Amino acid sequence: MPQMPTSMQAVALTARGGPEALQPLWLPVPKPASHEVLVRIQAVALNHLDVWVRKGVASPKLPLPHLLGSDIAGEIAALGEGVSDLQEGQPVLLNPGVSCGHCERCLSGHDNLCRKYQILGEHRTGGYAQYIAVPRANILPMPEGLNPIEAAALPLSALTAYQMVFDRAQLKPFETALVLAATSGVSVNLIQMCKIVGARVIAVASTPEKKVLALQLGADEVIDSSTDQVQAVKTLTGGEMADVVFDHTGADNWQQSLRSLKWGGRLVTCGATSGHEAITPLNWVFFKQLSILGSTMGSKADLFQVLQFVKQGRLKPVVGHVVGLLQAREAHLLLENRQAMGKVVLQVP
Ligand code: ZN
């Protein structure tokens, strides 16, 4: 067995602010505790969460330096005490949610409602580094046919999309779904999952390239984000409007999203890229009998279902950009400037 190095290359968040707050550092290789596994990281994908934490909008009291990065793929480097069902060298994908494992919510399969719920890279150390130690429960086998970069593109955004479509919206095959920001990390999964259900998908995108990608992923129609969204949905649905709107764009588009719903429609929100504070006319909500559903992540078990879709060839990871770990600042700018199409993935040496 090769000797384990004692230090590792990392890119750490050393302050709260712009991309310059990300600094290359050498850190000690973590030791796996009891019932933990040490993973040698090969790829880590970015999420908007990384930008929120960097800016201090999410988890502002986190001690620094901190390692971002929730979506991690690699291979097992060492096993902690009490882990006997895995082998060193085995390729793995990490589930980004960590929970207590013994409360009522954890035991009923709603671990993402656990009061001790943590996300790798947000509440605990993440994957902008060569190694990470995680609980055994967070280890999944690498999906067959995927390389580490493709696999890393999946967990957080696909889990988020899964819960939104199957649990919160409970989308039906005869329904129409409106998916905003069509080529974002979550939306590329939303579009594909809405099509797995068999629903009609209207996507909203801002550039010709993004529209083409949305259609390739299965969207039935695409609306240009510069046009009047409500009017466009009205025209496409013959005045019926959408049964479900999937939105993580936030305040800027909130009222348009509500107005794009039919009577009795559901709006599912999992984020607010353009800001958290939006005005909700309550008469729209009660008179049209709308449901506004919040969603964060999905349960650990949901990721098994997501990987089943991948195995069946019905869900494909969408990797837009691959850059080296030390180019993490450039990767953050791609996300922040909304230039990304699909996932931005850091390749770890
Ligand atoms: Zn719990």
Short mmCIF file of C-alpha atoms and ligand atoms in Angstrom, two decimals:
data_model
loop_
_atom_site.label_atom_id
_atom_site.label_comp_id
_atom_site.label_asym_id
_atom_site.label_seq_id
_atom_site.Cartn_x
_atom_site.Cartn_y
_atom_site.Cartn_z
CA MET A 1 0.00 0.00 0.00
CA PRO A 2 1.46 3.42 -0.96
CA GLN A 3 2.40 5.68 1.92
CA MET A 4 -0.37 8.21 2.72
CA PRO A 5 0.88 11.80 2.32
CA THR A 6 0.66 13.94 5.44
CA SER A 7 -0.30 17.21 3.71
CA MET A 8 -2.65 18.03 0.86
CA GLN A 9 -3.25 20.81 -1.64
CA ALA A 10 -6.44 22.74 -0.91
CA VAL A 11 -8.10 25.98 -1.95
CA ALA A 12 -9.51 27.52 1.20
CA LEU A 13 -11.93 30.30 1.90
CA THR A 14 -9.78 32.67 3.97
CA ALA A 15 -12.17 35.64 4.22
CA ARG A 16 -15.73 36.52 3.23
CA GLY A 17 -16.00 38.40 -0.04
CA GLY A 18 -15.06 38.11 -3.72
CA PRO A 19 -13.32 35.22 -5.50
CA GLU A 20 -9.95 36.53 -4.21
CA ALA A 21 -11.02 35.19 -0.79
CA LEU A 22 -10.19 31.72 -2.19
CA GLN A 23 -6.51 30.98 -1.50
CA PRO A 24 -4.33 27.95 -2.28
CA LEU A 25 -3.12 26.35 0.96
CA TRP A 26 -1.43 23.17 2.14
CA LEU A 27 -3.35 21.49 4.94
CA PRO A 28 -2.86 18.26 6.90
CA VAL A 29 -4.59 15.22 5.39
CA PRO A 30 -7.57 14.50 7.69
CA LYS A 31 -7.69 11.21 9.60
CA PRO A 32 -10.93 9.20 9.31
CA ALA A 33 -12.63 8.90 12.71
CA SER A 34 -14.55 5.84 13.80
CA HIS A 35 -17.19 4.92 11.17
CA GLU A 36 -15.69 7.41 8.72
CA VAL A 37 -13.99 6.95 5.38
CA LEU A 38 -11.09 8.96 3.94
CA VAL A 39 -11.67 9.74 0.26
CA ARG A 40 -9.04 10.86 -2.24
CA ILE A 41 -10.92 13.50 -4.20
CA GLN A 42 -10.73 13.47 -8.01
CA ALA A 43 -13.47 15.97 -8.84
CA VAL A 44 -15.60 18.48 -6.96
CA ALA A 45 -18.49 20.36 -8.56
CA LEU A 46 -19.56 23.89 -7.72
CA ASN A 47 -23.00 25.00 -6.58
CA HIS A 48 -24.42 28.47 -6.01
CA LEU A 49 -24.17 27.54 -2.35
CA ASP A 50 -20.37 27.93 -2.67
CA VAL A 51 -20.83 31.53 -3.76
CA TRP A 52 -23.32 32.25 -0.95
CA VAL A 53 -20.96 30.84 1.68
CA ARG A 54 -17.99 32.71 0.18
CA LYS A 55 -19.90 35.99 0.38
CA GLY A 56 -21.06 35.25 3.92
CA VAL A 57 -24.76 35.18 2.96
CA ALA A 58 -25.00 31.52 3.99
CA SER A 59 -23.37 30.31 7.26
CA PRO A 60 -21.79 33.71 8.02
CA LYS A 61 -20.31 32.57 11.34
CA LEU A 62 -18.36 29.63 9.95
CA PRO A 63 -14.77 29.60 11.27
CA LEU A 64 -12.12 30.35 8.62
CA PRO A 65 -10.20 29.04 6.78
CA HIS A 66 -12.96 26.81 5.42
CA LEU A 67 -13.13 24.36 2.53
CA LEU A 68 -16.13 24.76 0.20
CA GLY A 69 -17.41 22.04 -2.12
CA SER A 70 -20.43 19.76 -1.65
CA ASP A 71 -20.32 17.50 -4.71
CA ILE A 72 -17.40 15.12 -4.50
CA ALA A 73 -16.24 12.05 -6.44
CA GLY A 74 -13.04 10.08 -5.96
CA GLU A 75 -11.74 6.86 -4.50
CA ILE A 76 -11.41 5.41 -1.02
CA ALA A 77 -8.01 6.17 0.48
CA ALA A 78 -8.46 4.71 3.98
CA LEU A 79 -11.13 3.24 6.23
CA GLY A 80 -11.82 4.39 9.78
CA GLU A 81 -12.39 1.99 12.64
CA GLY A 82 -15.63 0.04 12.32
CA VAL A 83 -15.91 0.27 8.50
CA SER A 84 -15.44 -3.17 6.99
CA ASP A 85 -17.71 -3.30 3.95
CA LEU A 86 -15.63 -1.06 1.65
CA GLN A 87 -12.17 -1.34 0.12
CA GLU A 88 -9.32 1.04 -0.45
CA GLY A 89 -9.16 2.16 -4.07
CA GLN A 90 -12.91 1.70 -4.61
CA PRO A 91 -14.36 4.54 -6.77
CA VAL A 92 -17.06 6.44 -4.88
CA LEU A 93 -19.49 9.32 -5.02
CA LEU A 94 -20.33 11.29 -1.86
CA ASN A 95 -23.78 12.14 -0.59
CA PRO A 96 -23.53 15.79 0.48
CA GLY A 97 -25.99 15.67 3.41
CA VAL A 98 -24.85 14.67 6.90
CA SER A 99 -27.39 14.15 9.69
CA CYS A 100 -27.55 12.72 13.22
CA GLY A 101 -28.91 9.37 12.03
CA HIS A 102 -31.00 8.66 15.13
CA CYS A 103 -33.74 11.30 15.43
CA GLU A 104 -37.33 10.68 14.31
CA ARG A 105 -36.80 12.63 11.08
CA CYS A 106 -33.62 10.75 10.16
CA LEU A 107 -35.24 7.40 10.90
CA SER A 108 -38.33 8.22 8.85
CA GLY A 109 -36.22 9.00 5.79
CA HIS A 110 -36.48 12.77 6.08
CA ASP A 111 -32.88 13.30 7.14
CA ASN A 112 -32.75 16.66 5.34
CA LEU A 113 -35.27 17.87 7.98
CA CYS A 114 -32.96 16.71 10.83
CA ARG A 115 -32.19 19.62 13.18
CA LYS A 116 -28.53 18.62 12.99
CA TYR A 117 -28.51 18.46 9.18
CA GLN A 118 -25.26 19.62 7.61
CA ILE A 119 -24.06 19.96 4.03
CA LEU A 120 -20.48 19.14 3.07
CA GLY A 121 -18.77 22.41 2.16
CA GLU A 122 -21.30 24.54 4.02
CA HIS A 123 -21.63 23.50 7.67
CA ARG A 124 -18.63 21.20 7.60
CA THR A 125 -15.44 20.90 5.61
CA GLY A 126 -15.90 20.35 1.87
CA GLY A 127 -14.09 19.12 -1.19
CA TYR A 128 -11.82 21.90 -2.52
CA ALA A 129 -8.88 19.68 -1.53
CA GLN A 130 -7.20 16.35 -2.26
CA TYR A 131 -8.76 14.45 0.65
CA ILE A 132 -11.89 14.50 2.83
CA ALA A 133 -13.08 12.31 5.72
CA VAL A 134 -16.84 11.63 5.75
CA PRO A 135 -19.26 9.30 7.57
CA ARG A 136 -19.66 5.84 6.03
CA ALA A 137 -23.35 6.66 5.40
CA ASN A 138 -22.28 9.29 2.86
CA ILE A 139 -20.42 6.86 0.60
CA LEU A 140 -22.10 5.58 -2.58
CA PRO A 141 -20.51 3.48 -5.30
CA MET A 142 -19.44 5.45 -8.38
CA PRO A 143 -22.28 5.13 -10.92
CA GLU A 144 -21.31 2.73 -13.71
CA GLY A 145 -20.28 4.41 -16.93
CA LEU A 146 -19.57 7.80 -15.35
CA ASN A 147 -16.13 9.30 -14.78
CA PRO A 148 -15.49 11.24 -11.55
CA ILE A 149 -16.15 14.60 -13.23
CA GLU A 150 -19.57 13.51 -14.51
CA ALA A 151 -20.44 11.85 -11.20
CA ALA A 152 -19.50 14.94 -9.19
CA ALA A 153 -21.93 16.97 -11.32
CA LEU A 154 -24.87 15.08 -9.85
CA PRO A 155 -25.45 14.91 -6.09
CA LEU A 156 -26.58 18.27 -4.71
CA SER A 157 -28.45 19.59 -7.73
CA ALA A 158 -30.00 16.25 -8.71
CA LEU A 159 -31.09 15.60 -5.12
CA THR A 160 -32.60 19.08 -4.96
CA ALA A 161 -34.45 18.56 -8.24
CA TYR A 162 -35.63 15.10 -7.20
CA GLN A 163 -37.32 16.33 -4.04
CA MET A 164 -38.86 19.30 -5.88
CA VAL A 165 -40.40 17.17 -8.65
CA PHE A 166 -41.33 13.94 -6.87
CA ASP A 167 -41.93 14.95 -3.26
CA ARG A 168 -42.92 18.62 -3.12
CA ALA A 169 -44.68 19.17 -6.48
CA GLN A 170 -45.72 15.53 -7.00
CA LEU A 171 -45.82 16.36 -10.69
CA LYS A 172 -48.22 14.33 -12.84
CA PRO A 173 -47.75 13.15 -16.46
CA PHE A 174 -50.64 15.27 -17.74
CA GLU A 175 -49.36 18.49 -16.16
CA THR A 176 -47.34 21.41 -17.49
CA ALA A 177 -44.20 22.49 -15.65
CA LEU A 178 -42.41 25.80 -16.10
CA VAL A 179 -38.67 25.57 -15.36
CA LEU A 180 -36.81 28.85 -14.92
CA ALA A 181 -33.08 29.40 -15.55
CA ALA A 182 -33.15 26.29 -17.73
CA THR A 183 -29.42 25.51 -17.79
CA SER A 184 -28.59 26.05 -14.12
CA GLY A 185 -27.30 23.06 -12.15
CA VAL A 186 -30.70 22.36 -10.62
CA SER A 187 -32.75 23.10 -13.74
CA VAL A 188 -30.85 20.72 -16.06
CA ASN A 189 -31.96 18.00 -13.63
CA LEU A 190 -35.47 19.44 -13.23
CA ILE A 191 -36.07 19.35 -16.99
CA GLN A 192 -34.93 15.73 -17.28
CA MET A 193 -36.94 14.60 -14.23
CA CYS A 194 -40.12 16.36 -15.40
CA LYS A 195 -39.72 14.42 -18.64
CA ILE A 196 -39.19 11.15 -16.70
CA VAL A 197 -42.61 11.88 -15.16
CA GLY A 198 -43.94 12.53 -18.66
CA ALA A 199 -45.07 16.10 -18.05
CA ARG A 200 -44.91 18.92 -20.58
CA VAL A 201 -41.94 21.19 -19.90
CA ILE A 202 -41.70 24.86 -20.77
CA ALA A 203 -38.21 26.16 -20.02
CA VAL A 204 -37.01 29.75 -19.69
CA ALA A 205 -33.51 30.55 -20.98
CA SER A 206 -31.52 33.67 -21.84
CA THR A 207 -29.23 32.81 -24.80
CA PRO A 208 -29.51 30.75 -28.01
CA GLU A 209 -26.97 28.22 -26.65
CA LYS A 210 -28.93 27.80 -23.42
CA LYS A 211 -32.19 27.34 -25.38
CA VAL A 212 -30.59 24.61 -27.51
CA LEU A 213 -29.36 22.81 -24.38
CA ALA A 214 -32.81 23.03 -22.74
CA LEU A 215 -34.39 21.44 -25.83
CA GLN A 216 -31.69 18.74 -25.96
CA LEU A 217 -32.50 17.89 -22.33
CA GLY A 218 -36.12 17.34 -23.28
CA ALA A 219 -37.90 20.67 -22.83
CA ASP A 220 -40.93 20.84 -25.11
CA GLU A 221 -40.80 24.61 -25.53
CA VAL A 222 -38.39 27.37 -24.56
CA ILE A 223 -39.26 30.95 -23.68
CA ASP A 224 -36.65 33.71 -24.00
CA SER A 225 -36.10 35.25 -20.57
CA SER A 226 -36.20 38.77 -22.06
CA THR A 227 -39.80 38.34 -23.22
CA ASP A 228 -42.98 38.67 -21.12
CA GLN A 229 -42.95 35.27 -19.40
CA VAL A 230 -46.57 35.39 -18.25
CA GLN A 231 -47.84 36.24 -21.73
CA ALA A 232 -45.62 33.56 -23.31
CA VAL A 233 -46.93 30.86 -20.93
CA LYS A 234 -50.48 32.04 -21.61
CA THR A 235 -49.96 31.72 -25.38
CA LEU A 236 -48.27 28.30 -25.16
CA THR A 237 -50.93 26.85 -22.86
CA GLY A 238 -53.94 28.39 -24.59
CA GLY A 239 -54.64 30.51 -21.49
CA GLU A 240 -54.47 27.56 -19.06
CA MET A 241 -51.08 28.54 -17.50
CA ALA A 242 -48.68 26.15 -15.73
CA ASP A 243 -49.60 23.56 -13.09
CA VAL A 244 -46.18 23.85 -11.48
CA VAL A 245 -43.45 26.51 -11.58
CA PHE A 246 -39.94 25.49 -10.46
CA ASP A 247 -38.11 28.63 -9.44
CA HIS A 248 -34.80 29.39 -7.78
CA THR A 249 -34.22 32.76 -9.40
CA GLY A 250 -35.58 34.72 -6.44
CA ALA A 251 -37.03 38.18 -6.00
CA ASP A 252 -36.57 39.50 -9.55
CA ASN A 253 -38.98 37.02 -11.09
CA TRP A 254 -41.21 36.11 -8.12
CA GLN A 255 -44.43 37.80 -9.19
CA GLN A 256 -44.03 36.62 -12.80
CA SER A 257 -43.66 33.08 -11.44
CA LEU A 258 -46.83 33.38 -9.36
CA ARG A 259 -48.72 34.83 -12.31
CA SER A 260 -47.56 31.99 -14.57
CA LEU A 261 -49.54 29.50 -12.46
CA LYS A 262 -53.01 28.26 -13.19
CA TRP A 263 -55.67 28.32 -10.46
CA GLY A 264 -54.68 25.75 -7.87
CA GLY A 265 -51.09 25.70 -9.16
CA ARG A 266 -47.93 24.98 -7.15
CA LEU A 267 -44.76 27.03 -7.02
CA VAL A 268 -41.69 25.18 -5.74
CA THR A 269 -38.74 27.31 -4.67
CA CYS A 270 -35.30 26.03 -3.70
CA GLY A 271 -33.28 29.22 -3.82
CA ALA A 272 -33.23 32.91 -4.52
CA THR A 273 -30.26 33.81 -6.71
CA SER A 274 -31.46 37.37 -7.30
CA GLY A 275 -32.44 38.06 -3.67
CA HIS A 276 -34.62 36.74 -0.84
CA GLU A 277 -37.07 39.57 -0.34
CA ALA A 278 -40.03 39.45 -2.71
CA ILE A 279 -43.59 40.76 -2.43
CA THR A 280 -46.35 38.13 -2.47
CA PRO A 281 -49.84 39.59 -3.04
CA LEU A 282 -51.83 37.36 -0.68
CA ASN A 283 -55.02 37.77 -2.68
CA TRP A 284 -53.31 35.96 -5.55
CA VAL A 285 -52.46 33.10 -3.19
CA PHE A 286 -55.89 32.62 -1.60
CA PHE A 287 -58.08 33.60 -4.51
CA LYS A 288 -56.25 31.43 -7.04
CA GLN A 289 -55.65 28.79 -4.31
CA LEU A 290 -51.93 28.63 -5.00
CA SER A 291 -49.46 26.51 -3.03
CA ILE A 292 -45.98 27.86 -2.37
CA LEU A 293 -43.66 24.99 -1.48
CA GLY A 294 -40.15 25.37 -0.10
CA SER A 295 -37.52 22.73 -0.79
CA THR A 296 -33.92 22.14 0.30
CA MET A 297 -31.81 19.18 -0.79
CA GLY A 298 -33.36 15.70 -0.62
CA SER A 299 -32.99 12.74 1.70
CA LYS A 300 -29.91 10.52 1.49
CA ALA A 301 -32.16 7.76 0.15
CA ASP A 302 -33.29 9.97 -2.75
CA LEU A 303 -29.76 9.83 -4.17
CA PHE A 304 -30.13 6.06 -4.69
CA GLN A 305 -33.19 6.77 -6.84
CA VAL A 306 -31.32 9.50 -8.73
CA LEU A 307 -28.51 7.03 -9.51
CA GLN A 308 -31.11 4.51 -10.67
CA PHE A 309 -32.29 7.07 -13.25
CA VAL A 310 -28.65 7.49 -14.33
CA LYS A 311 -28.23 3.73 -14.66
CA GLN A 312 -31.39 3.53 -16.77
CA GLY A 313 -29.98 6.22 -19.07
CA ARG A 314 -32.86 8.57 -18.25
CA LEU A 315 -30.82 11.17 -16.37
CA LYS A 316 -27.53 12.54 -17.64
CA PRO A 317 -25.11 14.75 -15.74
CA VAL A 318 -24.56 18.03 -17.60
CA VAL A 319 -20.96 19.20 -17.27
CA GLY A 320 -20.46 22.64 -18.76
CA HIS A 321 -16.96 23.55 -17.62
CA VAL A 322 -13.99 21.65 -16.17
CA VAL A 323 -11.12 23.59 -14.59
CA GLY A 324 -8.32 22.70 -12.19
CA LEU A 325 -8.70 23.00 -8.42
CA LEU A 326 -6.27 25.93 -8.36
CA GLN A 327 -8.54 27.80 -10.81
CA ALA A 328 -11.39 27.83 -8.27
CA ARG A 329 -11.63 31.65 -8.49
CA GLU A 330 -12.28 31.53 -12.25
CA ALA A 331 -14.83 28.78 -11.66
CA HIS A 332 -16.69 30.97 -9.15
CA LEU A 333 -16.81 33.81 -11.68
CA LEU A 334 -18.39 31.53 -14.29
CA LEU A 335 -21.23 30.81 -11.86
CA GLU A 336 -21.59 34.33 -10.57
CA ASN A 337 -21.65 35.91 -14.02
CA ARG A 338 -24.27 33.38 -15.12
CA GLN A 339 -21.99 32.15 -17.91
CA ALA A 340 -22.24 28.53 -16.82
CA MET A 341 -24.25 26.01 -18.82
CA GLY A 342 -24.68 23.00 -16.58
CA LYS A 343 -22.18 22.21 -13.86
CA VAL A 344 -18.79 23.78 -13.27
CA VAL A 345 -16.44 21.05 -12.02
CA LEU A 346 -12.97 21.34 -10.47
CA GLN A 347 -10.56 18.57 -11.36
CA VAL A 348 -8.39 17.69 -8.38
CA PRO A 349 -4.76 16.60 -9.04
ZN ZN B 1 -31.47 13.40 12.78
#
